[in-house]
């Protein structure tokens, strides 16, 4: 399916800046016409058959440029629950990426240049979001240490206590990306999102962006959600024990149970920069603008800097020796 402008017939996509559907051709902001899927994986705008991977949900028709959404891939167990719409557009995302890496030494000159902006694409990444109930039970010994001076002596008093902590924590919407193609470490780094903006899924938000269905189910990913909950719980536990100088745990159990799970889509800008025969991937949170990635080093810039610095140093030493009459 796709969204067609009632005014000119152009493709209507979601605009993150204005937070509404806008026609790409004439700029009309009126309610678009939803053109439902006629034949599976055939563009209803130009009639071309679209080649797509099995996990593709939304993509741009390579023939007419219309953003097509595959309706049949949003049914049954693949029916999405929640979506967090894009809040920043491509140009803003690129500016934030430039700002993030602008101060890095020896950055290649065409990094984030206008010639490479087309490689930046907006993606809705599939996530499982979990509501968890966690019970934490902790036992151990803790020391409080007091030091003072008494005459010529340095005195130390150590008081040891037995401590027990037992509490429950409820977590809402712990996110875990459900795409094998997305690097888990990067998806964790680009968090957090402003989850209060989550809403019921509406396919209109996909128009103008690429999207994939999940290829990792919620049971497979539950251990990752539990690991995140354990990390948060450990922080709470550390807050309870902060008054002690040393803590030695004997029992540190954390048991999490799933209360609910939600198949969701979160927004992400991806920029692929090719340098020295290698692809460097960067990610920008499509809502908060947080940018992550590892930029390459321009060897030519580094060499010029090396020659300039050490050439200047050599000239300075040579002049000094000349003035001292050594040369």
CSV table of N, CA, C and O in Angstrom, one decimal, residues 140-148 156-163 243-248:
chain,number,residue,atom,x,y,z
A,140,UNK,N,25.0,-9.9,52.5
A,140,UNK,CA,26.4,-9.7,52.5
A,140,UNK,C,26.9,-9.0,53.8
A,140,UNK,O,26.2,-8.8,54.7
A,141,UNK,N,28.2,-8.7,53.7
A,141,UNK,CA,28.9,-8.0,54.8
A,141,UNK,C,29.3,-6.7,54.3
A,141,UNK,O,29.7,-6.5,53.1
A,142,UNK,N,29.3,-5.6,55.2
A,142,UNK,CA,29.7,-4.3,54.7
A,142,UNK,C,30.6,-3.7,55.8
A,142,UNK,O,30.3,-3.9,57.0
A,143,UNK,N,31.5,-2.9,55.4
A,143,UNK,CA,32.4,-2.2,56.4
A,143,UNK,C,32.2,-0.7,56.4
A,143,UNK,O,32.1,-0.1,55.3
A,144,UNK,N,32.3,-0.1,57.6
A,144,UNK,CA,32.5,1.3,57.7
A,144,UNK,C,33.8,1.6,58.4
A,144,UNK,O,34.1,1.0,59.4
A,145,UNK,N,34.6,2.4,57.7
A,145,UNK,CA,36.0,2.6,58.2
A,145,UNK,C,36.1,4.1,58.7
A,145,UNK,O,35.8,5.0,58.0
A,146,UNK,N,36.7,4.2,59.9
A,146,UNK,CA,36.9,5.5,60.5
A,146,UNK,C,38.4,5.6,60.8
A,146,UNK,O,39.0,4.7,61.3
A,147,UNK,N,39.1,6.7,60.4
A,147,UNK,CA,40.5,6.9,60.6
A,147,UNK,C,40.7,8.2,61.4
A,147,UNK,O,39.9,9.2,61.2
A,148,UNK,N,41.7,8.3,62.2
A,148,UNK,CA,42.0,9.5,63.0
A,148,UNK,C,43.5,9.4,63.4
A,148,UNK,O,44.1,8.4,63.4
A,156,UNK,N,42.9,3.4,62.8
A,156,UNK,CA,41.8,2.9,61.9
A,156,UNK,C,40.9,2.0,62.7
A,156,UNK,O,41.3,1.1,63.4
A,157,UNK,N,39.6,2.3,62.6
A,157,UNK,CA,38.6,1.5,63.2
A,157,UNK,C,37.7,1.0,62.1
A,157,UNK,O,37.1,1.8,61.3
A,158,UNK,N,37.5,-0.3,62.0
A,158,UNK,CA,36.6,-0.9,61.0
A,158,UNK,C,35.4,-1.6,61.7
A,158,UNK,O,35.6,-2.5,62.5
A,159,UNK,N,34.2,-1.1,61.4
A,159,UNK,CA,33.0,-1.7,61.9
A,159,UNK,C,32.4,-2.6,60.8
A,159,UNK,O,32.1,-2.1,59.7
A,160,UNK,N,32.1,-3.8,61.1
A,160,UNK,CA,31.5,-4.7,60.1
A,160,UNK,C,30.1,-5.0,60.4
A,160,UNK,O,29.7,-5.3,61.5
A,161,UNK,N,29.2,-5.0,59.3
A,161,UNK,CA,27.8,-5.2,59.5
A,161,UNK,C,27.3,-6.3,58.6
A,161,UNK,O,27.8,-6.5,57.5
A,162,UNK,N,26.3,-7.0,59.0
A,162,UNK,CA,25.6,-7.9,58.1
A,162,UNK,C,24.4,-7.1,57.5
A,162,UNK,O,23.6,-6.5,58.2
A,163,UNK,N,24.3,-7.1,56.2
A,163,UNK,CA,23.2,-6.4,55.5
A,163,UNK,C,22.4,-7.3,54.7
A,163,UNK,O,22.8,-8.3,54.1
A,243,UNK,N,26.4,4.0,51.7
A,243,UNK,CA,26.9,4.5,53.0
A,243,UNK,C,28.1,3.7,53.5
A,243,UNK,O,28.8,4.1,54.4
A,244,UNK,N,28.4,2.5,52.9
A,244,UNK,CA,29.4,1.7,53.4
A,244,UNK,C,30.7,1.9,52.5
A,244,UNK,O,30.6,2.2,51.3
A,245,UNK,N,31.9,1.7,53.1
A,245,UNK,CA,33.1,1.8,52.4
A,245,UNK,C,33.5,0.6,51.6
A,245,UNK,O,34.2,0.7,50.7
A,246,UNK,N,33.0,-0.6,52.1
A,246,UNK,CA,33.3,-1.8,51.3
A,246,UNK,C,32.1,-2.7,51.5
A,246,UNK,O,31.6,-2.8,52.6
A,247,UNK,N,31.7,-3.4,50.5
A,247,UNK,CA,30.6,-4.4,50.6
A,247,UNK,C,31.1,-5.7,49.9
A,247,UNK,O,31.6,-5.7,48.8
A,248,UNK,N,30.8,-6.8,50.7
A,248,UNK,CA,31.2,-8.2,50.2
A,248,UNK,C,29.9,-9.0,50.1
A,248,UNK,O,29.4,-9.4,51.2
